[in-house]
mmCIF file of C-alpha atoms and ligand atoms in Angstrom:
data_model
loop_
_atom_site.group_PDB
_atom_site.id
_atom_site.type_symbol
_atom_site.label_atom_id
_atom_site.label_comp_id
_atom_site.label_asym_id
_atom_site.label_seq_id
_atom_site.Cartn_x
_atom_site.Cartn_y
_atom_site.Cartn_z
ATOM 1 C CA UNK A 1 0.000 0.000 0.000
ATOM 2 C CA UNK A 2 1.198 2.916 -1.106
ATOM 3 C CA UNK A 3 1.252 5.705 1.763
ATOM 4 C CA UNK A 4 -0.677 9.049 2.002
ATOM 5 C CA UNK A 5 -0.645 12.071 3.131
ATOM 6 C CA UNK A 6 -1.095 11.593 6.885
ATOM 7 C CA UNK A 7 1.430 8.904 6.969
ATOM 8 C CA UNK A 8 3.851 11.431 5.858
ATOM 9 C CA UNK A 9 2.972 14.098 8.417
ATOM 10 C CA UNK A 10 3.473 11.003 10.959
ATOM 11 C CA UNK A 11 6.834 10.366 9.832
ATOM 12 C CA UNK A 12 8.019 14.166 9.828
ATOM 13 C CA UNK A 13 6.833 13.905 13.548
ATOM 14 C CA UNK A 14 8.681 11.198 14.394
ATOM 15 C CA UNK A 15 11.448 12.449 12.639
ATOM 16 C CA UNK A 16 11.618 15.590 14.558
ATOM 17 C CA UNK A 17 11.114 13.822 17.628
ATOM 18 C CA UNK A 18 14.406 11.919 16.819
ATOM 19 C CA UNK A 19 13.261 8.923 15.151
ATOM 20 C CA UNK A 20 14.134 6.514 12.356
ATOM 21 C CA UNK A 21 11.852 6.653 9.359
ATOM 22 C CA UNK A 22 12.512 4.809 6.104
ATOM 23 C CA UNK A 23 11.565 6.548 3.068
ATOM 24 C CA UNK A 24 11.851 5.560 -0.382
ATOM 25 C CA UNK A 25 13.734 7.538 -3.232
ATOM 26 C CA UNK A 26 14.257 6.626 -7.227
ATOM 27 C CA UNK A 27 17.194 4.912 -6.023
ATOM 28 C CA UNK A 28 17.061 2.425 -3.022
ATOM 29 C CA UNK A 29 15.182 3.223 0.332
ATOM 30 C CA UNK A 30 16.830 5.187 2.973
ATOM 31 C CA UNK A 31 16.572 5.312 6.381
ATOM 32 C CA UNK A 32 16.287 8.406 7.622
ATOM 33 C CA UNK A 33 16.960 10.779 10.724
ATOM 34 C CA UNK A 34 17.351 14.252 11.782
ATOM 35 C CA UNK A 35 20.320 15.443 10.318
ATOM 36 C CA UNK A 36 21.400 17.768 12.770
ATOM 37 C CA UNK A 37 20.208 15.412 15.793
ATOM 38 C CA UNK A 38 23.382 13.219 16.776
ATOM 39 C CA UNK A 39 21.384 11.265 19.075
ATOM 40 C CA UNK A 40 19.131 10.158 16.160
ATOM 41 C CA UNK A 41 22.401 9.693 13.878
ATOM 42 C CA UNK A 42 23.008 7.139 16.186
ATOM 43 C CA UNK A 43 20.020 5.197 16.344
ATOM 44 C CA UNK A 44 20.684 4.973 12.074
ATOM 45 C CA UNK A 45 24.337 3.237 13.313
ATOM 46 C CA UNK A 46 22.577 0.909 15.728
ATOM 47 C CA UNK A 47 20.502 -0.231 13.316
ATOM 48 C CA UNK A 48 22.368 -0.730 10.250
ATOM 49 C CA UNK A 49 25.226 -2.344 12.310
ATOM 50 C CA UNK A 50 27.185 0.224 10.325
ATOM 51 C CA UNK A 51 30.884 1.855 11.678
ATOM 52 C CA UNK A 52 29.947 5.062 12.853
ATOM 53 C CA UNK A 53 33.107 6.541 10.843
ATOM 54 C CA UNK A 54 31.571 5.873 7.813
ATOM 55 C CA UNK A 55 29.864 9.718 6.926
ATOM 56 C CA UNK A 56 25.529 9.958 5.707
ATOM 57 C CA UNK A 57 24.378 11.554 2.590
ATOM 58 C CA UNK A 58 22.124 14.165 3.652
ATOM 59 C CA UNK A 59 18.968 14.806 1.568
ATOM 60 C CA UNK A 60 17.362 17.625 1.019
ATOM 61 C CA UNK A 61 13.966 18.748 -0.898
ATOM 62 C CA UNK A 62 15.725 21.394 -2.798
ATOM 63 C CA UNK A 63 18.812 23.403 -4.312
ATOM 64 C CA UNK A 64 18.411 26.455 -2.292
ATOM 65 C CA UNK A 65 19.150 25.401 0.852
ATOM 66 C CA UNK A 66 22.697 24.005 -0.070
ATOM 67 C CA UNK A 67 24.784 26.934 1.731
ATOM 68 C CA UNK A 68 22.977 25.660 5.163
ATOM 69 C CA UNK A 69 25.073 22.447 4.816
ATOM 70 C CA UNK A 70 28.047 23.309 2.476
ATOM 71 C CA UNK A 71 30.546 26.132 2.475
ATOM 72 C CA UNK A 72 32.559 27.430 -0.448
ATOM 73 C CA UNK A 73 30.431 25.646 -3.272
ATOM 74 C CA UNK A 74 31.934 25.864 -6.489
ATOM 75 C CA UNK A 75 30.005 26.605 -9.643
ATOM 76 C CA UNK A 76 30.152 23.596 -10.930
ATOM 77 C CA UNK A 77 27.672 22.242 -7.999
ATOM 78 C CA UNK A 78 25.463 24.844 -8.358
ATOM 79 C CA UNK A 79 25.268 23.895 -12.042
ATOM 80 C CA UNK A 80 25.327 20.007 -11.452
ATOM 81 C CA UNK A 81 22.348 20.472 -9.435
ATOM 82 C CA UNK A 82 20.167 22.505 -11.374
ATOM 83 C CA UNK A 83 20.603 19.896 -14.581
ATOM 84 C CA UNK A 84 20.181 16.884 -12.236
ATOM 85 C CA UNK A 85 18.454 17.754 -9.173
ATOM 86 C CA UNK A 86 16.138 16.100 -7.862
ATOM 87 C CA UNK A 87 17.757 12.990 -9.237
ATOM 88 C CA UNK A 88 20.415 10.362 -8.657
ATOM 89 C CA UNK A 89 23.499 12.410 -7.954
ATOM 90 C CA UNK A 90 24.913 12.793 -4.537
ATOM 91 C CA UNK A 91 27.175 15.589 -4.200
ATOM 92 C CA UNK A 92 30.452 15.947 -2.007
ATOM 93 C CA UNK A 93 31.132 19.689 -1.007
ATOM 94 C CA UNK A 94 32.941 21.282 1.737
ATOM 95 C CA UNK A 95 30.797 20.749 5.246
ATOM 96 C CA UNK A 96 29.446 23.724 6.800
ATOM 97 C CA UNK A 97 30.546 23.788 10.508
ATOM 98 C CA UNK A 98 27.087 23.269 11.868
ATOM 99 C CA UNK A 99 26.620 19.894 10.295
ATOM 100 C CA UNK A 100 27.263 17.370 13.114
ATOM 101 C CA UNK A 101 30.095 15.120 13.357
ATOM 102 C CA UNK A 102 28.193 12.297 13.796
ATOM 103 C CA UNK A 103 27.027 12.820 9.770
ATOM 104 C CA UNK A 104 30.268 13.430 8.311
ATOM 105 C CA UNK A 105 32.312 10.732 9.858
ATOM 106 C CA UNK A 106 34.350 13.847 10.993
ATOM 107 C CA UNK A 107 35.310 14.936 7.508
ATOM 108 C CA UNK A 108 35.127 18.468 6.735
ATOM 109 C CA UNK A 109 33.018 17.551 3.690
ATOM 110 C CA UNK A 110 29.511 16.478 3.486
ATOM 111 C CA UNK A 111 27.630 14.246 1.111
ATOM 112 C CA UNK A 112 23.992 16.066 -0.417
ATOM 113 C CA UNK A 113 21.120 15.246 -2.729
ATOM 114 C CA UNK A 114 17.807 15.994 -3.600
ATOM 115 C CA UNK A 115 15.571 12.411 -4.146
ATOM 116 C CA UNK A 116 13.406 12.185 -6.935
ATOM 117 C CA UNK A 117 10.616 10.706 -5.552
ATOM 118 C CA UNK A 118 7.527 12.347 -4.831
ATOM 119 C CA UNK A 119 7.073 10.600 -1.188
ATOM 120 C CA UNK A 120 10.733 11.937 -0.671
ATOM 121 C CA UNK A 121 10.055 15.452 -1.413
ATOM 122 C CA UNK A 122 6.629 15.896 0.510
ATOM 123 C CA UNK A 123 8.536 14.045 3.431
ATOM 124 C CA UNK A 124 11.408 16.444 3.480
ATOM 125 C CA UNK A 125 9.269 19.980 3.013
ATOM 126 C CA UNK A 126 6.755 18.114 6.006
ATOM 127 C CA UNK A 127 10.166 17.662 8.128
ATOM 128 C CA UNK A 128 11.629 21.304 7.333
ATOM 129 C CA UNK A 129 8.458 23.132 7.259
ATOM 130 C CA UNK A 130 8.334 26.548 6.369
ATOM 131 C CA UNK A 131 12.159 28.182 4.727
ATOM 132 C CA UNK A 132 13.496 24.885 4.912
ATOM 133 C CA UNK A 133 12.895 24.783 8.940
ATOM 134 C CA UNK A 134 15.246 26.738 11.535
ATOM 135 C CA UNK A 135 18.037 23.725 10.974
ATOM 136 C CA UNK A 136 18.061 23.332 7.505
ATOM 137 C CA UNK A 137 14.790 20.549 6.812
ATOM 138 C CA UNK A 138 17.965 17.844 6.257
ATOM 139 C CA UNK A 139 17.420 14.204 6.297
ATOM 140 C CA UNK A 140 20.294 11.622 6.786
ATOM 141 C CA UNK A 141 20.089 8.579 5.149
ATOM 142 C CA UNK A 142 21.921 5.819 4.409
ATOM 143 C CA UNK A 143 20.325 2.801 2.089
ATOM 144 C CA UNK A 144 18.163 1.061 4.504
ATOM 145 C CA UNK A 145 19.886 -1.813 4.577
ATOM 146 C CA UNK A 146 22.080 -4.108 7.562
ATOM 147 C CA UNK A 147 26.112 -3.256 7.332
ATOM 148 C CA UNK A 148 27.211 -4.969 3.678
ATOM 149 C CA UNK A 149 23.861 -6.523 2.730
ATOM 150 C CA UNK A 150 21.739 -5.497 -0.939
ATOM 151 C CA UNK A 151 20.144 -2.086 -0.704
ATOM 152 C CA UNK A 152 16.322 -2.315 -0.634
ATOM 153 C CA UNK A 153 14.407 -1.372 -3.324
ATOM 154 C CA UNK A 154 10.992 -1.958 -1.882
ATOM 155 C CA UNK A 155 9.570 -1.849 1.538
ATOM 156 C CA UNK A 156 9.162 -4.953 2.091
ATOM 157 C CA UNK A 157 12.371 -5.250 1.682
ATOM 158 C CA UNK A 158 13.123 -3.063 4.376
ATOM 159 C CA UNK A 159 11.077 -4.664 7.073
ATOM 160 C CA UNK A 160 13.192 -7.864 6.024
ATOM 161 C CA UNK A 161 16.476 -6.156 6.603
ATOM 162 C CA UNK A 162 15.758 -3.718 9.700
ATOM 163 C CA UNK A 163 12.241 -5.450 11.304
ATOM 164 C CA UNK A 164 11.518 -3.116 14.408
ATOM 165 C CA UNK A 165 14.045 -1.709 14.914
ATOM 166 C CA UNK A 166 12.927 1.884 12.529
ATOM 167 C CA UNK A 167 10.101 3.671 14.053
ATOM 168 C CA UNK A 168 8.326 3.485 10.602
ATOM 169 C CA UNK A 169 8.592 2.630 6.812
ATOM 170 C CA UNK A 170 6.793 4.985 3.891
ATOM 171 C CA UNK A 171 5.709 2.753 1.257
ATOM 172 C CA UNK A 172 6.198 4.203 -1.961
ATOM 173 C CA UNK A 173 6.569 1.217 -4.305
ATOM 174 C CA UNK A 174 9.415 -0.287 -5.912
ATOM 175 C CA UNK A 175 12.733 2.492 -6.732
ATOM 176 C CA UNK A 176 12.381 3.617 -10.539
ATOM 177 C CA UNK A 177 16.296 3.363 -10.404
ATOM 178 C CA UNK A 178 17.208 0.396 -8.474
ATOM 179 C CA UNK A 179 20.691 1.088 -7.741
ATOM 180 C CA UNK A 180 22.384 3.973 -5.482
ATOM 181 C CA UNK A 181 23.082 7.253 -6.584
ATOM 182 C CA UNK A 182 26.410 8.239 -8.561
ATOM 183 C CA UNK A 183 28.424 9.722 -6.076
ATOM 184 C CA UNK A 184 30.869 13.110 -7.441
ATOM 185 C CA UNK A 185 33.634 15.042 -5.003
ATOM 186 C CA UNK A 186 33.643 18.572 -5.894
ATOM 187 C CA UNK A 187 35.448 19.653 -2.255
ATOM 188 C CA UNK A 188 38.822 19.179 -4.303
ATOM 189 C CA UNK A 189 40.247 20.627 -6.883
ATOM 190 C CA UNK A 190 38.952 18.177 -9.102
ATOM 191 C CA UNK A 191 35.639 16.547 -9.912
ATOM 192 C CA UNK A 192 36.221 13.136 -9.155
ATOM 193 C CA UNK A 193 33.236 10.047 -9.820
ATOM 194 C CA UNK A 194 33.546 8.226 -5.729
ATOM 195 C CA UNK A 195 30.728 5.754 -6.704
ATOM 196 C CA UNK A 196 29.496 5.480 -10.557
ATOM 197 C CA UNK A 197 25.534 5.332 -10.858
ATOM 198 C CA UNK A 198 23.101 5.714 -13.583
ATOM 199 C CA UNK A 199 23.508 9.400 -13.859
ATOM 200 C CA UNK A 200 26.913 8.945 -15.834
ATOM 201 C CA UNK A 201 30.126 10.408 -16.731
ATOM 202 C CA UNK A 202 28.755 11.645 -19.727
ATOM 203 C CA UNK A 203 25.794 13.351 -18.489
ATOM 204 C CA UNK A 204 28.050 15.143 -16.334
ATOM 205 C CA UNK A 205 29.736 16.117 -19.108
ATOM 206 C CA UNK A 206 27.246 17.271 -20.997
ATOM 207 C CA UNK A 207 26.192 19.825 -18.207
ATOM 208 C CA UNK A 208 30.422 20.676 -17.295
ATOM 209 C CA UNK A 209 32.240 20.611 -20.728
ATOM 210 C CA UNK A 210 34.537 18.212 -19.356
ATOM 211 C CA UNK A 211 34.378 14.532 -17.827
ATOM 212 C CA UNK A 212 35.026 13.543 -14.598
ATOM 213 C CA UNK A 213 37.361 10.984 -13.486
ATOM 214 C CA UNK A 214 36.984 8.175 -11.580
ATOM 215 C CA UNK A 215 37.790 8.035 -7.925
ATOM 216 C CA UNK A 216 41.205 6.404 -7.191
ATOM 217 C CA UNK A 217 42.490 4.123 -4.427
ATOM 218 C CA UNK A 218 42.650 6.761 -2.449
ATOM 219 C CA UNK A 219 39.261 7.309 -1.776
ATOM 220 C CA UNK A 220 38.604 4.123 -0.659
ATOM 221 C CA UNK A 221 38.104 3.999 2.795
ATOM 222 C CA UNK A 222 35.791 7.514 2.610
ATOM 223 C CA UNK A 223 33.104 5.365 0.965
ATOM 224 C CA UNK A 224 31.258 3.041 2.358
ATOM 225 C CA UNK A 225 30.232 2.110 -1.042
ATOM 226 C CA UNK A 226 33.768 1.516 -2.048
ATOM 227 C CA UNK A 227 34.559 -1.218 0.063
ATOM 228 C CA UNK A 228 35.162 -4.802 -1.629
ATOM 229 C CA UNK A 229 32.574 -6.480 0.771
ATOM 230 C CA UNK A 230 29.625 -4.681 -0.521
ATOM 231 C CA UNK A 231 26.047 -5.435 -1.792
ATOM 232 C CA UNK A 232 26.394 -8.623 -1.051
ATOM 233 C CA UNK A 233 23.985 -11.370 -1.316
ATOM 234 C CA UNK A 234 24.517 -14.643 1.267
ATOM 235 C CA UNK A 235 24.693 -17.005 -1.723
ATOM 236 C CA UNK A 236 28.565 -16.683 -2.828
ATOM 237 C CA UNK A 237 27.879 -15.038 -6.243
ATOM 238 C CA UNK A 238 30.373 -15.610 -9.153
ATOM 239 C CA UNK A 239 31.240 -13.367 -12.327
ATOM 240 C CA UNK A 240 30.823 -15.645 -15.488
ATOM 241 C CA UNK A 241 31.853 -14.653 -18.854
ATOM 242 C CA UNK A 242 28.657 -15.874 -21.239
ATOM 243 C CA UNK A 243 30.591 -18.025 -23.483
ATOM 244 C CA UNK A 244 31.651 -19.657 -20.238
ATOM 245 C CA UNK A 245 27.996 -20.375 -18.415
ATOM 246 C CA UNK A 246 26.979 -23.314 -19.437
ATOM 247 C CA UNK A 247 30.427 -25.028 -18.723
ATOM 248 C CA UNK A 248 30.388 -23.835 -15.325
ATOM 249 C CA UNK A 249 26.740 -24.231 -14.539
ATOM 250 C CA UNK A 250 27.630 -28.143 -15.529
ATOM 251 C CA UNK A 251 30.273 -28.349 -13.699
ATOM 252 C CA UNK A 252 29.064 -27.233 -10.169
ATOM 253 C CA UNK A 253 25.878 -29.076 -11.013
ATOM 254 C CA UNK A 254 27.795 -32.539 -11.713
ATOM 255 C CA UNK A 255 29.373 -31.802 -8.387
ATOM 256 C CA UNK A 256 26.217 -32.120 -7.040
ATOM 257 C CA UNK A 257 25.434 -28.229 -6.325
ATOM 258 C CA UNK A 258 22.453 -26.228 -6.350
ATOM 259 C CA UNK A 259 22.973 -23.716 -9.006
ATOM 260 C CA UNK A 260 20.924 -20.031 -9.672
ATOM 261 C CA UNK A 261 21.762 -18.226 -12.851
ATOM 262 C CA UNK A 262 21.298 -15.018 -13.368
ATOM 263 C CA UNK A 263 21.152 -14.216 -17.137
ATOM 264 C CA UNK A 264 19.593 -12.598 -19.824
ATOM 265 C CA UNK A 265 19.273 -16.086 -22.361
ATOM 266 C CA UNK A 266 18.434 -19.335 -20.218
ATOM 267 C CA UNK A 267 19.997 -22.181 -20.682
ATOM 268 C CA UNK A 268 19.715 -24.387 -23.479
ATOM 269 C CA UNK A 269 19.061 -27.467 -21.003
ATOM 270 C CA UNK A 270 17.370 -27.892 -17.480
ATOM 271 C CA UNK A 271 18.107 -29.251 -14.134
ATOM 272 C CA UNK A 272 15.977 -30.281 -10.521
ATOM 273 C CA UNK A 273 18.848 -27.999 -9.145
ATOM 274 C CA UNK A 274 19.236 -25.383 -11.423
ATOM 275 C CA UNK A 275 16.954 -22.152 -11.231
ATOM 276 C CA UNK A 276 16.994 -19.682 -13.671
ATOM 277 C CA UNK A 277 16.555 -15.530 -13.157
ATOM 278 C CA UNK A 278 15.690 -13.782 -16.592
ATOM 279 C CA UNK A 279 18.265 -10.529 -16.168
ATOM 280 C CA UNK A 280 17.286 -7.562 -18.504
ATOM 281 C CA UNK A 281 19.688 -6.919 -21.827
ATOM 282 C CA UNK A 282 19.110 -3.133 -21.133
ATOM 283 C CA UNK A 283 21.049 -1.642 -18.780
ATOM 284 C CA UNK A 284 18.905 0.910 -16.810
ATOM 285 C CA UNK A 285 16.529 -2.022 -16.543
ATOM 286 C CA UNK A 286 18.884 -4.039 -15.518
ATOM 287 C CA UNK A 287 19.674 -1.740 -12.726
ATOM 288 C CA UNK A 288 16.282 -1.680 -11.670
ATOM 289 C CA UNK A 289 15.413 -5.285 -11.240
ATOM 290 C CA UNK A 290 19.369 -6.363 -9.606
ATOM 291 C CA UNK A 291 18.668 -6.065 -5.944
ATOM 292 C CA UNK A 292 15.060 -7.533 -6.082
ATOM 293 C CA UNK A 293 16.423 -10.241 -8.438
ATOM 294 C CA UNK A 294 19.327 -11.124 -5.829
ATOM 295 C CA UNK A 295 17.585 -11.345 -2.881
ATOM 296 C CA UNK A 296 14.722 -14.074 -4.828
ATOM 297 C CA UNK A 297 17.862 -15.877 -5.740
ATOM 298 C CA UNK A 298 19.212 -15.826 -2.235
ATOM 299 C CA UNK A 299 15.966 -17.136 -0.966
ATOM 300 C CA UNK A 300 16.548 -20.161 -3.440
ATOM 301 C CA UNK A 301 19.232 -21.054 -0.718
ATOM 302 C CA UNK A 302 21.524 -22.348 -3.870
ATOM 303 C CA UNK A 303 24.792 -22.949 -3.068
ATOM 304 C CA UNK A 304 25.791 -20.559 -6.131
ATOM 305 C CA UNK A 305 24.661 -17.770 -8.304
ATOM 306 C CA UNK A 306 26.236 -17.448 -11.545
ATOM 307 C CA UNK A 307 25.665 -14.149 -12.810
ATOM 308 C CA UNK A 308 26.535 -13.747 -16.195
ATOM 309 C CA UNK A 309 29.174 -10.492 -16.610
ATOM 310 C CA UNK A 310 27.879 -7.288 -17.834
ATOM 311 C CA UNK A 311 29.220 -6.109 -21.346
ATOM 312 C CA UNK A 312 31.773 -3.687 -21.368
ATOM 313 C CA UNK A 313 31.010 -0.018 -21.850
ATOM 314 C CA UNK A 314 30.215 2.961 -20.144
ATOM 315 C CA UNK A 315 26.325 2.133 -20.034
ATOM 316 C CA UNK A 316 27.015 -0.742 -17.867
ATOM 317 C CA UNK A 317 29.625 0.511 -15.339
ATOM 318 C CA UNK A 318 27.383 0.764 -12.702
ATOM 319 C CA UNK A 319 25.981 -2.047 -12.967
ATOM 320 C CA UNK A 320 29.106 -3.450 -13.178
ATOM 321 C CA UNK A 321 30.349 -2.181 -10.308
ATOM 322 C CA UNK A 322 27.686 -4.025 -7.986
ATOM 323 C CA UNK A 323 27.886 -7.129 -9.415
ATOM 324 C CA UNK A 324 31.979 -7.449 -9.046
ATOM 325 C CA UNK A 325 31.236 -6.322 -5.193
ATOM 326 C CA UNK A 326 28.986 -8.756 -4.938
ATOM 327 C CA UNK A 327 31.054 -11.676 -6.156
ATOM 328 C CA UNK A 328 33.799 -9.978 -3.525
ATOM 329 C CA UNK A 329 31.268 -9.434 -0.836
ATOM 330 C CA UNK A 330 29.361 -13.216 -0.640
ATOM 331 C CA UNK A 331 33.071 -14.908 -1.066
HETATM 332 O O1 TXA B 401 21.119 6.521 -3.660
HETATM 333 C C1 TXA B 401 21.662 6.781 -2.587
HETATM 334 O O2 TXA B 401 22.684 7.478 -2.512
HETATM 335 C C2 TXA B 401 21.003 6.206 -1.341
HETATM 336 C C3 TXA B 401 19.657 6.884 -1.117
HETATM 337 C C4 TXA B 401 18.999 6.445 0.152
HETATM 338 O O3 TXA B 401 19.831 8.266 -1.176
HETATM 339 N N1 TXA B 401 21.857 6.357 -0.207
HETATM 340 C C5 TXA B 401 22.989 5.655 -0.037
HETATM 341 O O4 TXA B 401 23.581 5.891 1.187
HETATM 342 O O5 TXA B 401 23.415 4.875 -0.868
HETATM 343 P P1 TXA B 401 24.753 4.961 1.773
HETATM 344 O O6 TXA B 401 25.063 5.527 3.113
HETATM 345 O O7 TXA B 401 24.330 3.549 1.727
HETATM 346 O O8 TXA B 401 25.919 5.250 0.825
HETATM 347 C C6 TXA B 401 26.419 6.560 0.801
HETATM 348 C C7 TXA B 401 27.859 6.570 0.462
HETATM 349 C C8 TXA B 401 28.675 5.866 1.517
HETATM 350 O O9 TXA B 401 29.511 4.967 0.829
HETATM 351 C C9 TXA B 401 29.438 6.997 2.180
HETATM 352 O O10 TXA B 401 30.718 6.586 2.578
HETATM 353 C C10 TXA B 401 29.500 8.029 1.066
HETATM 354 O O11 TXA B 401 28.269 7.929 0.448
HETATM 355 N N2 TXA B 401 29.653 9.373 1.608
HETATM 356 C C11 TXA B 401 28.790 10.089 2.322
HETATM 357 N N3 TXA B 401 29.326 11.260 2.700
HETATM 358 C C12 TXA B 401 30.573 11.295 2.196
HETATM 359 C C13 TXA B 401 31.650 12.210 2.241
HETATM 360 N N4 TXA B 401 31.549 13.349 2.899
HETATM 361 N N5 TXA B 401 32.797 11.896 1.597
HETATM 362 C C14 TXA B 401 32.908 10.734 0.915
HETATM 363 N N6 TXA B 401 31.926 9.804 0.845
HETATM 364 C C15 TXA B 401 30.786 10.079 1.479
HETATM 365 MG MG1 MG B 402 24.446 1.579 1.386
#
């Protein structure tokens, strides 16, 4: 059931009274809190079983009140989030001092987005009320998921992954997107791409009149997103090449194995232990199905999933990038 208008003015009370709501957004729900409450930062900790170094994204329902969380924002923000805001594109600026510790991870930069998702927005101007609110109507929210698990993309899925322990979940339907937002640091000198999403490089482009790069090494251990162990499913997952499925699928079956496959052509022959998960040939698709698609396959209990590998090519790199943490994460 989709949730109305008095749910929402529920959840921006029990948001200001320092509660956990989850909300959904075009990209995977979030679980939200008071951004400028610490104590209510915590409770998002507690419940994700998440390190409390690792900093929040904090949402907000528009442009204008991005000098109430960032300082020094260059033009290329301001420009980024007039082409792409409200949308999938979380943006790293320079923290003003008022945003709490407890957000940031104790950077002096802070993560910021608008959602695209109509729930979303009437949930954050209900929260900030009238000029954004007297603290800046911020929500932050991590994907509403345990520490390392698949992001949810429907509420049901986040009553699987976080039962009681958020003080309510808005049901908005499944996420358009599927996947979590592309993540860009503008608090350098550089624009650099932390965590690629469906909004891509070249859209970016398009809007800056010049690419960014891709995050190196060195940003690793600022994103949560970037660690190997990530989006994982339980089932150990493994990266196949498409020439190479039905060899492998074989193989583990003759050895007795209980096999998922997660591919866009099934088979050419069946098994009592091998399931089969049509996977989309279109990217954005593709996207929007993956989470859904491997949390049915984990609930096949197999003792594999083979998931055939994404072509190369900008298109997929998203994509691409959740399915290789995956493989590393369920190892
Ligand atoms: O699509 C999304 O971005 C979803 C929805 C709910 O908005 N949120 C999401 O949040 O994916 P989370 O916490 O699961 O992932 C956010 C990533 C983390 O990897 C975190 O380390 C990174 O953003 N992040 C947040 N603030 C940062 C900062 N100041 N510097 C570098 N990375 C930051
Ligand atoms: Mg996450």
């Amino acid at each position: 059931m989709t949730a109305q208008r008095a749910d929402v003015a529920r959840a921006a009370a029990l948001l200001r009274a320092g509660e956990l709501v989850a909300f959904p957004t075009e990209t995977v729900y979030g679980l939200g809190a008071d951004a400028r409450n610490p104590l209510a930062i915590g409770k998002i900790f507690a419940a994700k079983g998440r390190p409390a170094d690792h900093p929040l994204i904090v949402h907000l329902s528009d442009a204008s009140h991005l000098e109430r969380w960032a300082v020094d924002i260059p033009e290329a923000a301001i420009r980024l989030a007039a082409a792409f805001w409200p949308g999938p594109l979380t943006l790293i600026l320079k923290r003003h001092p008022s945003v709490p510790d407890a957000v940031t991870g104790g950077q002096d930069t802070v993560g910021l987005r608008v959602p695209d998702h109509p729930l979303a927005l009437q949930l954050l101007r209900e929260f900030g009320g009238a000029n954004g609110g007297a603290n800046g109507g911020g929500l932050a929210a991590p994907s509403a998921n345990r520490f390392g698990r698949v992001s949810p993309t429907t509420a049901a899925h986040v009553r699987e992954e976080l039962g009681d322990s958020v003080a309510m979940i808005l049901d908005g339907g499944p996420c358009a997107v599927g996947i979590e937002s592309t993540i860009l640091d503008l608090s350098g000198g550089e624009a650099r791409i932390l965590r690629p999403g469906m909004l891509d490089a070249a859209a970016m482009d398009a809007v800056l009149g010049y690419s960014p790069e891709f995050g190196g090494e060195q940003n690793a251990p600022r994103v949560s997103g970037s660690l190997e162990a990530h989006y994982a499913p339980r089932t150990p997952l493994q990266l196949v090449a498409a020439a190479d499925l039905a060899a492998t699928a074989r193989e583990a079956l003759g050895a007795g194995r209980r096999v998922a496959v997660l591919a866009a052509q099934p088979l050419a022959f069946g098994h009592d232990s091998l399931h089969f998960c049509p996977a989309s040939a279109d990217p954005a698709q593709f996207a929007h199905d993956l989470y859904a698609q491997l949390r049915e396959l984990d609930a096949m209990r197999c003792d594999v999933i083979l998931a055939v590998a994404p072509p190369a090519g900008e298109s997929w790199r998203a994509v691409a990038d959740r399915l290789r943490r995956a493989a590393a994460g369920s190892k």
